[in-house]
mmCIF file of C-alpha atoms and ligand atoms in Angstrom:
data_model
loop_
_atom_site.group_PDB
_atom_site.id
_atom_site.type_symbol
_atom_site.label_atom_id
_atom_site.label_comp_id
_atom_site.label_asym_id
_atom_site.label_seq_id
_atom_site.Cartn_x
_atom_site.Cartn_y
_atom_site.Cartn_z
ATOM 1 C CA MET A 1 14.886 12.977 29.417
ATOM 2 C CA LYS A 2 13.310 10.401 27.414
ATOM 3 C CA ASN A 3 13.134 11.098 23.677
ATOM 4 C CA THR A 4 9.476 11.419 22.610
ATOM 5 C CA SER A 5 10.019 11.945 18.770
ATOM 6 C CA ILE A 6 11.745 10.530 15.923
ATOM 7 C CA ASN A 7 13.509 12.125 12.937
ATOM 8 C CA LEU A 8 11.401 11.127 9.688
ATOM 9 C CA GLY A 9 13.824 12.893 7.412
ATOM 10 C CA GLN A 10 12.530 14.924 4.644
ATOM 11 C CA ILE A 11 8.605 14.623 4.199
ATOM 12 C CA ASP A 12 6.940 16.129 1.066
ATOM 13 C CA TYR A 13 3.765 14.022 0.831
ATOM 14 C CA VAL A 14 1.526 12.808 3.442
ATOM 15 C CA THR A 15 -1.072 10.181 2.674
ATOM 16 C CA ILE A 16 -3.706 9.904 5.293
ATOM 17 C CA LYS A 17 -5.950 6.773 5.291
ATOM 18 C CA LEU A 18 -9.087 7.175 7.375
ATOM 19 C CA GLY A 19 -11.037 4.045 8.452
ATOM 20 C CA THR A 20 -14.583 3.198 8.253
ATOM 21 C CA ASN A 21 -15.205 3.050 12.080
ATOM 22 C CA LEU A 22 -13.399 6.231 12.538
ATOM 23 C CA LEU A 23 -15.525 8.191 9.824
ATOM 24 C CA THR A 24 -18.956 6.632 9.867
ATOM 25 C CA PRO A 25 -20.303 8.278 13.080
ATOM 26 C CA HIS A 26 -19.310 11.676 11.709
ATOM 27 C CA ILE A 27 -20.364 11.637 7.974
ATOM 28 C CA GLU A 28 -23.994 12.488 7.650
ATOM 29 C CA THR A 29 -23.850 15.775 9.009
ATOM 30 C CA PRO A 30 -20.155 16.992 9.096
ATOM 31 C CA SER A 31 -19.385 17.041 13.009
ATOM 32 C CA ASP A 32 -16.385 18.541 14.624
ATOM 33 C CA TYR A 33 -14.372 15.756 13.467
ATOM 34 C CA PHE A 34 -14.429 16.543 9.892
ATOM 35 C CA PHE A 35 -13.833 20.160 10.477
ATOM 36 C CA GLN A 36 -10.848 19.271 12.731
ATOM 37 C CA LEU A 37 -9.588 17.084 9.928
ATOM 38 C CA ALA A 38 -9.865 20.052 7.506
ATOM 39 C CA GLU A 39 -8.044 22.284 9.869
ATOM 40 C CA GLN A 40 -5.269 19.769 10.302
ATOM 41 C CA ILE A 41 -4.805 19.309 6.506
ATOM 42 C CA ARG A 42 -4.703 23.024 5.942
ATOM 43 C CA ALA A 43 -2.067 23.283 8.440
ATOM 44 C CA LEU A 44 -0.011 20.779 6.492
ATOM 45 C CA ARG A 45 -0.501 22.654 3.458
ATOM 46 C CA VAL A 46 0.697 25.854 5.009
ATOM 47 C CA ALA A 47 3.696 23.897 5.909
ATOM 48 C CA HIS A 48 4.102 23.028 2.108
ATOM 49 C CA LYS A 49 3.250 19.303 2.596
ATOM 50 C CA LYS A 50 1.134 17.654 -0.210
ATOM 51 C CA VAL A 51 -1.692 15.777 1.175
ATOM 52 C CA LEU A 52 -3.564 12.897 -0.261
ATOM 53 C CA ILE A 53 -6.549 11.162 1.526
ATOM 54 C CA VAL A 54 -7.628 7.427 1.290
ATOM 55 C CA SER A 55 -11.119 7.401 2.658
ATOM 56 C CA SER A 56 -13.169 4.461 3.733
ATOM 57 C CA GLY A 57 -16.715 4.692 4.933
ATOM 58 C CA ALA A 58 -18.791 4.481 1.790
ATOM 59 C CA VAL A 59 -20.298 1.072 2.559
ATOM 60 C CA GLY A 60 -20.769 2.000 6.191
ATOM 61 C CA MET A 61 -22.500 5.301 5.336
ATOM 62 C CA GLY A 62 -24.599 3.486 2.706
ATOM 63 C CA LYS A 63 -25.857 1.060 5.434
ATOM 64 C CA GLN A 64 -26.830 4.000 7.555
ATOM 65 C CA ILE A 65 -28.766 5.654 4.881
ATOM 66 C CA VAL A 66 -30.624 2.536 3.796
ATOM 67 C CA ALA A 67 -31.318 1.408 7.260
ATOM 68 C CA SER A 68 -33.103 4.699 7.828
ATOM 69 C CA ARG A 69 -35.403 3.617 5.090
ATOM 70 C CA ASN A 70 -35.978 0.168 6.625
ATOM 71 C CA VAL A 71 -35.178 -1.633 3.279
ATOM 72 C CA LEU A 72 -32.265 -3.480 4.702
ATOM 73 C CA ASN A 73 -32.572 -5.963 7.327
ATOM 74 C CA GLN A 74 -29.829 -5.227 9.930
ATOM 75 C CA ASN A 75 -29.723 -8.640 11.276
ATOM 76 C CA LYS A 76 -28.814 -10.413 8.045
ATOM 77 C CA THR A 77 -25.379 -10.556 6.578
ATOM 78 C CA VAL A 78 -25.075 -8.111 3.631
ATOM 79 C CA THR A 79 -24.561 -9.895 0.304
ATOM 80 C CA ILE A 80 -21.982 -8.734 -2.285
ATOM 81 C CA ARG A 81 -24.540 -7.097 -4.471
ATOM 82 C CA GLN A 82 -25.999 -5.235 -1.489
ATOM 83 C CA LYS A 83 -22.547 -4.169 -0.510
ATOM 84 C CA THR A 84 -21.573 -2.849 -3.870
ATOM 85 C CA ALA A 85 -24.860 -0.897 -4.005
ATOM 86 C CA LEU A 86 -24.444 0.432 -0.500
ATOM 87 C CA ALA A 87 -20.924 1.839 -1.498
ATOM 88 C CA SER A 88 -22.444 3.724 -4.285
ATOM 89 C CA ILE A 89 -25.129 5.257 -2.043
ATOM 90 C CA GLY A 90 -22.672 6.123 0.879
ATOM 91 C CA GLN A 91 -19.789 7.582 -1.540
ATOM 92 C CA THR A 92 -21.862 10.613 -2.534
ATOM 93 C CA THR A 93 -22.675 11.460 1.241
ATOM 94 C CA LEU A 94 -18.929 10.877 2.025
ATOM 95 C CA MET A 95 -17.874 13.241 -0.639
ATOM 96 C CA ASN A 96 -20.534 15.895 0.373
ATOM 97 C CA THR A 97 -19.238 15.716 3.980
ATOM 98 C CA TYR A 98 -15.624 16.319 2.704
ATOM 99 C CA ASN A 99 -16.938 19.163 0.434
ATOM 100 C CA GLN A 100 -18.619 20.874 3.328
ATOM 101 C CA ALA A 101 -15.891 20.535 5.875
ATOM 102 C CA PHE A 102 -13.071 21.427 3.583
ATOM 103 C CA SER A 103 -14.678 24.498 1.921
ATOM 104 C CA ARG A 104 -14.719 26.193 5.394
ATOM 105 C CA TYR A 105 -10.892 25.868 5.396
ATOM 106 C CA GLY A 106 -10.561 26.913 1.810
ATOM 107 C CA LEU A 107 -9.688 23.411 0.542
ATOM 108 C CA ILE A 108 -11.080 21.712 -2.504
ATOM 109 C CA PRO A 109 -11.426 17.900 -2.647
ATOM 110 C CA ALA A 110 -11.281 15.730 -5.838
ATOM 111 C CA GLN A 111 -12.816 12.255 -5.875
ATOM 112 C CA ILE A 112 -10.882 9.341 -7.373
ATOM 113 C CA LEU A 113 -12.393 5.859 -7.353
ATOM 114 C CA ILE A 114 -9.771 3.166 -8.086
ATOM 115 C CA SER A 115 -10.059 -0.518 -9.279
ATOM 116 C CA LYS A 116 -7.195 -2.824 -8.531
ATOM 117 C CA HIS A 117 -6.231 -2.915 -12.324
ATOM 118 C CA ASP A 118 -5.597 0.721 -12.175
ATOM 119 C CA LEU A 119 -2.840 0.185 -9.848
ATOM 120 C CA LEU A 120 -1.527 -3.261 -11.261
ATOM 121 C CA ASN A 121 -1.301 -2.167 -14.847
ATOM 122 C CA ARG A 122 1.620 0.239 -15.380
ATOM 123 C CA GLN A 123 -0.146 2.433 -18.062
ATOM 124 C CA HIS A 124 -3.201 2.899 -15.835
ATOM 125 C CA PHE A 125 -0.921 3.640 -12.856
ATOM 126 C CA ASN A 126 1.109 6.292 -14.726
ATOM 127 C CA THR A 127 -2.277 7.862 -15.826
ATOM 128 C CA LEU A 128 -3.294 7.900 -12.150
ATOM 129 C CA LYS A 129 0.188 9.280 -11.134
ATOM 130 C CA ASP A 130 -0.157 12.089 -13.499
ATOM 131 C CA THR A 131 -3.656 12.888 -12.380
ATOM 132 C CA LEU A 132 -2.592 12.998 -8.746
ATOM 133 C CA THR A 133 0.376 15.153 -9.744
ATOM 134 C CA GLN A 134 -1.663 17.682 -11.482
ATOM 135 C CA LEU A 135 -4.271 17.870 -8.594
ATOM 136 C CA LEU A 136 -1.524 18.356 -6.108
ATOM 137 C CA GLU A 137 0.043 21.002 -8.203
ATOM 138 C CA TRP A 138 -3.354 22.849 -8.321
ATOM 139 C CA ASP A 139 -3.433 22.542 -4.457
ATOM 140 C CA ILE A 140 -6.400 20.038 -4.609
ATOM 141 C CA ILE A 141 -6.799 17.377 -2.047
ATOM 142 C CA PRO A 142 -7.287 14.082 -3.771
ATOM 143 C CA ILE A 143 -9.806 11.686 -1.796
ATOM 144 C CA ILE A 144 -9.304 8.245 -2.957
ATOM 145 C CA ASN A 145 -11.393 5.163 -2.403
ATOM 146 C CA GLU A 146 -11.808 1.677 -4.034
ATOM 147 C CA ASN A 147 -14.492 1.661 -6.785
ATOM 148 C CA ASP A 148 -16.514 -0.795 -4.810
ATOM 149 C CA ALA A 149 -19.681 -0.475 -6.933
ATOM 150 C CA VAL A 150 -17.776 -2.255 -9.805
ATOM 151 C CA ALA A 151 -15.171 -4.356 -8.020
ATOM 152 C CA THR A 152 -15.664 -7.910 -8.156
ATOM 153 C CA ASP A 153 -14.017 -10.338 -5.733
ATOM 154 C CA GLU A 154 -11.021 -11.273 -7.839
ATOM 155 C CA LEU A 155 -10.552 -7.789 -8.958
ATOM 156 C CA LYS A 156 -10.592 -5.790 -5.842
ATOM 157 C CA PHE A 157 -8.205 -4.769 -3.172
ATOM 158 C CA GLY A 158 -10.717 -5.407 -0.665
ATOM 159 C CA ASP A 159 -9.040 -2.982 2.045
ATOM 160 C CA ASN A 160 -8.094 0.396 2.002
ATOM 161 C CA ASP A 161 -4.697 0.010 3.891
ATOM 162 C CA THR A 162 -3.231 -1.869 0.827
ATOM 163 C CA LEU A 163 -4.644 0.649 -1.367
ATOM 164 C CA ALA A 164 -3.256 3.579 0.718
ATOM 165 C CA GLY A 165 0.210 1.780 0.806
ATOM 166 C CA PHE A 166 0.169 1.760 -3.106
ATOM 167 C CA ILE A 167 -0.780 5.561 -3.066
ATOM 168 C CA ALA A 168 1.817 6.527 -0.637
ATOM 169 C CA SER A 169 4.472 4.575 -2.636
ATOM 170 C CA ILE A 170 3.788 6.710 -5.715
ATOM 171 C CA PHE A 171 5.770 9.664 -4.552
ATOM 172 C CA ASP A 172 9.244 9.991 -3.000
ATOM 173 C CA HIS A 173 9.612 11.516 0.493
ATOM 174 C CA SER A 174 6.240 10.200 1.355
ATOM 175 C CA LEU A 175 4.705 9.323 4.810
ATOM 176 C CA LEU A 176 1.782 7.046 5.381
ATOM 177 C CA LEU A 177 -0.621 7.761 8.323
ATOM 178 C CA LEU A 178 -3.207 4.911 8.935
ATOM 179 C CA LEU A 179 -5.814 6.564 11.215
ATOM 180 C CA THR A 180 -8.092 4.106 12.810
ATOM 181 C CA THR A 181 -10.151 3.460 16.137
ATOM 182 C CA VAL A 182 -7.163 1.665 17.881
ATOM 183 C CA ASP A 183 -4.209 3.460 19.320
ATOM 184 C CA ALA A 184 -1.440 1.171 18.223
ATOM 185 C CA PHE A 185 -0.543 -2.246 17.271
ATOM 186 C CA TYR A 186 -0.297 -4.503 20.445
ATOM 187 C CA LEU A 187 2.133 -7.398 21.078
ATOM 188 C CA LYS A 188 1.122 -9.351 24.037
ATOM 189 C CA ASN A 189 -1.172 -6.706 25.272
ATOM 190 C CA ARG A 190 1.595 -3.975 24.969
ATOM 191 C CA PRO A 191 1.624 -1.141 22.540
ATOM 192 C CA VAL A 192 4.519 -1.452 20.201
ATOM 193 C CA ARG A 193 5.973 2.039 19.510
ATOM 194 C CA ILE A 194 8.524 1.620 17.002
ATOM 195 C CA ILE A 195 9.226 -1.254 14.394
ATOM 196 C CA ARG A 196 12.627 -1.037 12.718
ATOM 197 C CA HIS A 197 12.807 -4.669 11.628
ATOM 198 C CA PHE A 198 9.670 -6.254 10.545
ATOM 199 C CA ARG A 199 9.046 -9.762 11.913
ATOM 200 C CA GLU A 200 6.496 -12.178 10.165
ATOM 201 C CA SER A 201 5.500 -13.449 13.645
ATOM 202 C CA TYR A 202 3.804 -9.954 14.293
ATOM 203 C CA LEU A 203 1.015 -11.255 11.850
ATOM 204 C CA LYS A 204 -0.070 -13.709 14.491
ATOM 205 C CA TYR A 205 -0.895 -10.810 16.884
ATOM 206 C CA ALA A 206 -3.099 -9.021 14.355
ATOM 207 C CA GLY A 207 -6.456 -10.515 15.513
ATOM 208 C CA VAL A 208 -9.517 -10.515 13.363
ATOM 209 C CA SER A 209 -10.774 -7.366 11.497
ATOM 210 C CA SER A 210 -13.213 -5.105 13.194
ATOM 211 C CA ALA A 211 -16.701 -4.898 12.515
ATOM 212 C CA GLY A 212 -17.630 -2.274 9.879
ATOM 213 C CA GLY A 213 -14.066 -2.130 8.259
ATOM 214 C CA SER A 214 -12.414 -4.508 6.012
ATOM 215 C CA GLY A 215 -8.729 -4.793 6.679
ATOM 216 C CA GLY A 216 -8.282 -4.744 10.394
ATOM 217 C CA MET A 217 -4.714 -4.923 11.994
ATOM 218 C CA LYS A 218 -3.328 -7.680 9.598
ATOM 219 C CA SER A 219 -3.663 -5.500 6.302
ATOM 220 C CA LYS A 220 -2.094 -2.611 8.274
ATOM 221 C CA LEU A 221 0.872 -4.612 9.231
ATOM 222 C CA ILE A 222 1.320 -5.865 5.725
ATOM 223 C CA ALA A 223 1.110 -2.304 4.433
ATOM 224 C CA GLY A 224 3.730 -1.252 7.115
ATOM 225 C CA LYS A 225 6.134 -4.077 6.137
ATOM 226 C CA LYS A 226 5.924 -3.038 2.325
ATOM 227 C CA MET A 227 6.564 0.727 3.496
ATOM 228 C CA MET A 228 9.583 -0.408 5.528
ATOM 229 C CA ILE A 229 10.949 -2.327 2.570
ATOM 230 C CA SER A 230 10.316 0.617 0.287
ATOM 231 C CA GLY A 231 12.445 2.900 2.487
ATOM 232 C CA GLN A 232 9.412 4.896 3.615
ATOM 233 C CA SER A 233 7.604 5.387 6.978
ATOM 234 C CA MET A 234 4.174 4.633 8.206
ATOM 235 C CA ASN A 235 2.225 4.912 11.394
ATOM 236 C CA ILE A 236 -0.825 3.346 12.986
ATOM 237 C CA SER A 237 -2.635 5.626 15.337
ATOM 238 C CA ASP A 238 -5.995 6.418 17.016
ATOM 239 C CA GLY A 239 -7.568 9.171 14.534
ATOM 240 C CA LYS A 240 -9.771 10.539 17.379
ATOM 241 C CA ASN A 241 -6.716 11.978 19.101
ATOM 242 C CA PRO A 242 -6.772 15.794 18.860
ATOM 243 C CA GLN A 243 -4.188 17.231 16.452
ATOM 244 C CA ILE A 244 -3.083 13.653 15.635
ATOM 245 C CA ILE A 245 -1.933 14.346 12.110
ATOM 246 C CA SER A 246 0.531 17.369 12.811
ATOM 247 C CA ARG A 247 1.700 15.498 16.011
ATOM 248 C CA LEU A 248 2.625 12.473 13.828
ATOM 249 C CA VAL A 249 4.026 14.607 11.022
ATOM 250 C CA ALA A 250 6.337 16.077 13.639
ATOM 251 C CA GLY A 251 7.579 12.519 14.587
ATOM 252 C CA GLU A 252 5.808 12.288 18.054
ATOM 253 C CA LEU A 253 6.021 8.778 19.491
ATOM 254 C CA LEU A 254 2.402 8.024 19.288
ATOM 255 C CA GLY A 255 0.645 4.920 17.879
ATOM 256 C CA THR A 256 3.007 2.397 16.258
ATOM 257 C CA TRP A 257 5.766 3.605 13.963
ATOM 258 C CA PHE A 258 7.133 1.584 11.024
ATOM 259 C CA LEU A 259 10.546 3.002 9.875
ATOM 260 C CA PRO A 260 12.433 2.312 6.752
ATOM 261 C CA GLN A 261 14.158 -1.005 6.852
ATOM 262 C CA SER A 262 16.100 -0.514 3.740
ATOM 263 C CA GLY A 263 17.654 2.517 2.063
ATOM 264 C CA LYS A 264 15.652 4.519 -0.494
ATOM 265 C CA THR A 265 14.428 2.747 -3.439
ATOM 266 C CA ASN A 266 13.135 4.131 -6.799
ATOM 267 C CA ALA A 267 9.470 4.634 -7.689
ATOM 268 C CA ARG A 268 9.405 1.546 -9.983
ATOM 269 C CA ARG A 269 10.683 -0.738 -7.178
ATOM 270 C CA ARG A 270 8.156 0.677 -4.833
ATOM 271 C CA TRP A 271 5.444 -0.178 -7.241
ATOM 272 C CA LEU A 272 6.658 -3.638 -7.260
ATOM 273 C CA ILE A 273 6.673 -4.088 -3.635
ATOM 274 C CA HIS A 274 3.129 -2.946 -3.260
ATOM 275 C CA ASN A 275 1.989 -5.087 -6.159
ATOM 276 C CA ARG A 276 0.643 -8.432 -5.117
ATOM 277 C CA GLU A 277 0.342 -9.822 -8.579
ATOM 278 C CA SER A 278 2.744 -12.681 -9.610
ATOM 279 C CA LEU A 279 2.452 -14.819 -12.510
ATOM 280 C CA GLY A 280 4.971 -17.510 -11.700
ATOM 281 C CA GLU A 281 7.899 -18.800 -9.451
ATOM 282 C CA ILE A 282 11.695 -18.819 -10.152
ATOM 283 C CA THR A 283 13.848 -20.795 -7.692
ATOM 284 C CA VAL A 284 17.485 -19.645 -7.383
ATOM 285 C CA ASP A 285 20.600 -21.467 -5.904
ATOM 286 C CA ALA A 286 22.350 -20.299 -2.838
ATOM 287 C CA GLY A 287 24.933 -18.401 -4.814
ATOM 288 C CA ALA A 288 22.181 -16.462 -6.640
ATOM 289 C CA GLU A 289 20.429 -15.747 -3.503
ATOM 290 C CA LYS A 290 23.571 -14.413 -1.842
ATOM 291 C CA ALA A 291 24.153 -11.969 -4.789
ATOM 292 C CA LEU A 292 20.502 -10.704 -4.589
ATOM 293 C CA VAL A 293 20.128 -10.396 -1.056
ATOM 294 C CA SER A 294 23.581 -8.901 -0.089
ATOM 295 C CA ARG A 295 24.806 -7.202 -3.312
ATOM 296 C CA ARG A 296 21.232 -6.235 -4.662
ATOM 297 C CA ALA A 297 22.527 -7.859 -7.957
ATOM 298 C CA SER A 298 20.609 -8.739 -11.096
ATOM 299 C CA LEU A 299 19.476 -12.290 -11.384
ATOM 300 C CA LEU A 300 21.423 -14.246 -13.989
ATOM 301 C CA ILE A 301 20.199 -17.187 -15.758
ATOM 302 C CA PHE A 302 22.831 -19.463 -14.355
ATOM 303 C CA GLY A 303 21.559 -18.990 -10.761
ATOM 304 C CA ILE A 304 18.098 -20.492 -11.719
ATOM 305 C CA THR A 305 17.303 -24.046 -10.541
ATOM 306 C CA SER A 306 13.653 -24.318 -11.677
ATOM 307 C CA VAL A 307 10.535 -22.505 -12.882
ATOM 308 C CA LYS A 308 6.774 -22.651 -12.240
ATOM 309 C CA GLY A 309 4.125 -20.937 -14.152
ATOM 310 C CA ASN A 310 3.495 -19.786 -17.825
ATOM 311 C CA PHE A 311 4.836 -16.263 -17.660
ATOM 312 C CA THR A 312 6.052 -14.250 -20.380
ATOM 313 C CA LYS A 313 8.518 -11.471 -20.943
ATOM 314 C CA ASN A 314 7.744 -8.342 -18.619
ATOM 315 C CA GLN A 315 5.560 -10.077 -16.280
ATOM 316 C CA ILE A 316 6.115 -10.118 -12.400
ATOM 317 C CA VAL A 317 7.307 -13.288 -10.765
ATOM 318 C CA ASP A 318 8.294 -14.390 -7.321
ATOM 319 C CA ILE A 319 11.620 -15.514 -6.394
ATOM 320 C CA PHE A 320 12.245 -18.401 -4.044
ATOM 321 C CA ASN A 321 15.354 -19.889 -2.452
ATOM 322 C CA THR A 322 16.190 -23.496 -2.233
ATOM 323 C CA GLU A 323 14.315 -23.684 1.144
ATOM 324 C CA ASN A 324 11.134 -22.498 -0.703
ATOM 325 C CA VAL A 325 11.098 -19.130 1.062
ATOM 326 C CA ARG A 326 9.954 -16.163 -0.929
ATOM 327 C CA ILE A 327 13.024 -13.775 -1.062
ATOM 328 C CA GLY A 328 11.871 -11.363 -3.623
ATOM 329 C CA LYS A 329 10.086 -10.640 -6.830
ATOM 330 C CA GLY A 330 10.734 -8.908 -10.172
ATOM 331 C CA ILE A 331 9.914 -8.235 -13.813
ATOM 332 C CA VAL A 332 11.308 -10.898 -16.026
ATOM 333 C CA GLN A 333 13.139 -10.378 -19.304
ATOM 334 C CA LEU A 334 12.548 -13.897 -20.480
ATOM 335 C CA SER A 335 9.574 -16.138 -20.555
ATOM 336 C CA ALA A 336 9.187 -19.333 -18.628
ATOM 337 C CA GLU A 337 9.674 -21.279 -21.738
ATOM 338 C CA GLU A 338 12.722 -19.633 -22.512
ATOM 339 C CA ILE A 339 14.214 -20.467 -19.153
ATOM 340 C CA ASN A 340 12.977 -23.930 -19.283
ATOM 341 C CA GLN A 341 14.778 -24.128 -22.541
ATOM 342 C CA PHE A 342 18.016 -23.149 -20.985
ATOM 343 C CA LEU A 343 17.444 -25.649 -18.093
ATOM 344 C CA ARG A 344 16.837 -28.294 -20.569
ATOM 345 C CA GLU A 345 20.115 -27.786 -22.459
ATOM 346 C CA THR A 346 22.635 -30.500 -22.042
ATOM 347 C CA ALA A 347 25.544 -29.003 -24.195
ATOM 348 C CA ASP A 348 28.789 -28.821 -22.459
ATOM 349 C CA LYS A 349 29.344 -26.130 -19.661
ATOM 350 C CA GLU A 350 31.710 -24.156 -21.779
ATOM 351 C CA SER A 351 29.467 -23.776 -24.654
ATOM 352 C CA LEU A 352 26.529 -22.989 -22.523
ATOM 353 C CA GLU A 353 28.484 -20.168 -20.850
ATOM 354 C CA ILE A 354 29.424 -18.697 -24.225
ATOM 355 C CA LYS A 355 25.919 -18.667 -25.317
ATOM 356 C CA TYR A 356 24.300 -17.316 -22.133
ATOM 357 C CA HIS A 357 27.158 -15.238 -20.723
ATOM 358 C CA GLY A 358 25.764 -12.448 -18.667
ATOM 359 C CA LYS A 359 22.121 -13.221 -19.598
ATOM 360 C CA GLU A 360 19.783 -11.415 -17.131
ATOM 361 C CA VAL A 361 16.523 -12.792 -16.299
ATOM 362 C CA ILE A 362 15.679 -9.926 -13.875
ATOM 363 C CA HIS A 363 17.456 -6.752 -13.913
ATOM 364 C CA ALA A 364 18.477 -5.352 -10.558
ATOM 365 C CA ASP A 365 16.497 -2.135 -11.211
ATOM 366 C CA THR A 366 13.111 -4.196 -11.441
ATOM 367 C CA LEU A 367 14.004 -6.609 -8.748
ATOM 368 C CA VAL A 368 13.089 -6.194 -5.173
ATOM 369 C CA VAL A 369 14.251 -8.268 -2.232
ATOM 370 C CA LEU A 370 11.537 -8.685 0.332
ATOM 371 C CA GLN A 371 13.776 -9.135 3.514
HETATM 372 N N1 LIG B 401 -13.908 0.912 0.324
HETATM 373 C C1 LIG B 401 -14.680 0.552 1.553
HETATM 374 C C2 LIG B 401 -15.551 1.711 1.849
HETATM 375 O O1 LIG B 401 -15.443 2.819 1.482
HETATM 376 C C3 LIG B 401 -13.725 0.479 2.741
HETATM 377 C C4 LIG B 401 -12.674 -0.543 2.660
HETATM 378 C C5 LIG B 401 -11.991 -0.621 3.938
HETATM 379 O O2 LIG B 401 -12.611 -0.847 5.098
HETATM 380 O O3 LIG B 401 -10.786 -0.854 4.137
HETATM 381 O O4 LIG B 401 -16.527 1.464 2.555
#
C-alpha cells in the first residue's frame, strides 16, 4: 500500500499562517470557516501543541469596509497611504472575528503587531520571544500580523510568509503551515508533494503573486527553503480543506511538504537564517569554503580573500566563494577595517601566522551555511 503520511518527528509548536484570500471572504461576520479553524486549534491544544497564528487579511478587510462606504474608488490602484490606513481599519475587524470564533471554543487570542525591526534587532526579538513564551504558557493564542499602519517600504517584510518563517523559527520542534487558496506548489503543472532538497530553479515556477495577498508562491518557497536549512518542516496547503490542520500535523501527504535538509540548528542560527539583513560581503578561498561547508567550521581570517562594505563587529555579513556564489552568512567578530588591515599587511608569512594564529572572523555558532 502507498505510504500516505510522513514522519515529522517531535512537534511541540505549530505556527499557522492564514493568507488574505483565504480569510477575507469570512471575516466580517465569522462564518463556519473561523469556527472550524477555532475547533481545529482547540484540538491541537488538547494534544498539547502550542499554537501561534500569523494572520493576513487586515488590508483586504479594510478595503471591504471602506468600499461599503463608497469612499474608495475600487478601480484605482491603492496608494501606500491608503493601504496603511486600510490595514488599521481592517485589523480591528479581523481581531473581532478571532475573538468571536475563539470564545466559542474556550480559546483566548492576543494581538501582536510586528515591525521588521522587532525581528532583526536581537533585543527586540528577545522581548518578542519572551512575550510569546508567556502567552503560550498561559494557554493564549498569539495572533500576529505586520504592523502595516506604520511600516514604510524599507522597513517592512511586505509579506506574512517571511514573517511566519521568522516566528516559527523562534521555537525548537516547530512546524510551519502556510494555508492559502492553492493546494500545492506546482512544477510543470504537477503538484510537488515532498521537497527534501531545495533547488533554486523552483523559484522560476513560482509565478506572480495573487491579487489581494502580498507574497504569492515565491515568498512561500523562500520561507520553505529557510525552514529546511533550519532543520524544520513546512507545508503549503489549501486552507479550505476540511480538518486540514490536524491532517497536516499528523503528517498526511497533502499540499507540498518542505522537510529538513540539514540537521537541527540552535535558535540563534535559525534567527540568522531567516534574517535578510546583511551589511557587507566576505569572499573566502576554496580551502575555507570546504571547511565551512563540509566541516561547519568557524571562518578564520586566513581564508578571506576580500571584503566589501563598511561593517563593524557583531554585524551580519554574507559569505561568498571565489565563484561569487553566496554560501552562507554570519555575525562577524572583526570589522571590515580590521580585516582589510590584515589583507594589506605585507610582513613575512611566518610573523603573520604568529600574529593572527587561530583568529576567528565568524565563530561556527553564529555562522550558517545556506546550502
Ligand atoms: N499584513 C497584510 C495584511 O494583513 C498581509 C500581508 C500578506 O498578504 O502577506 O493585510
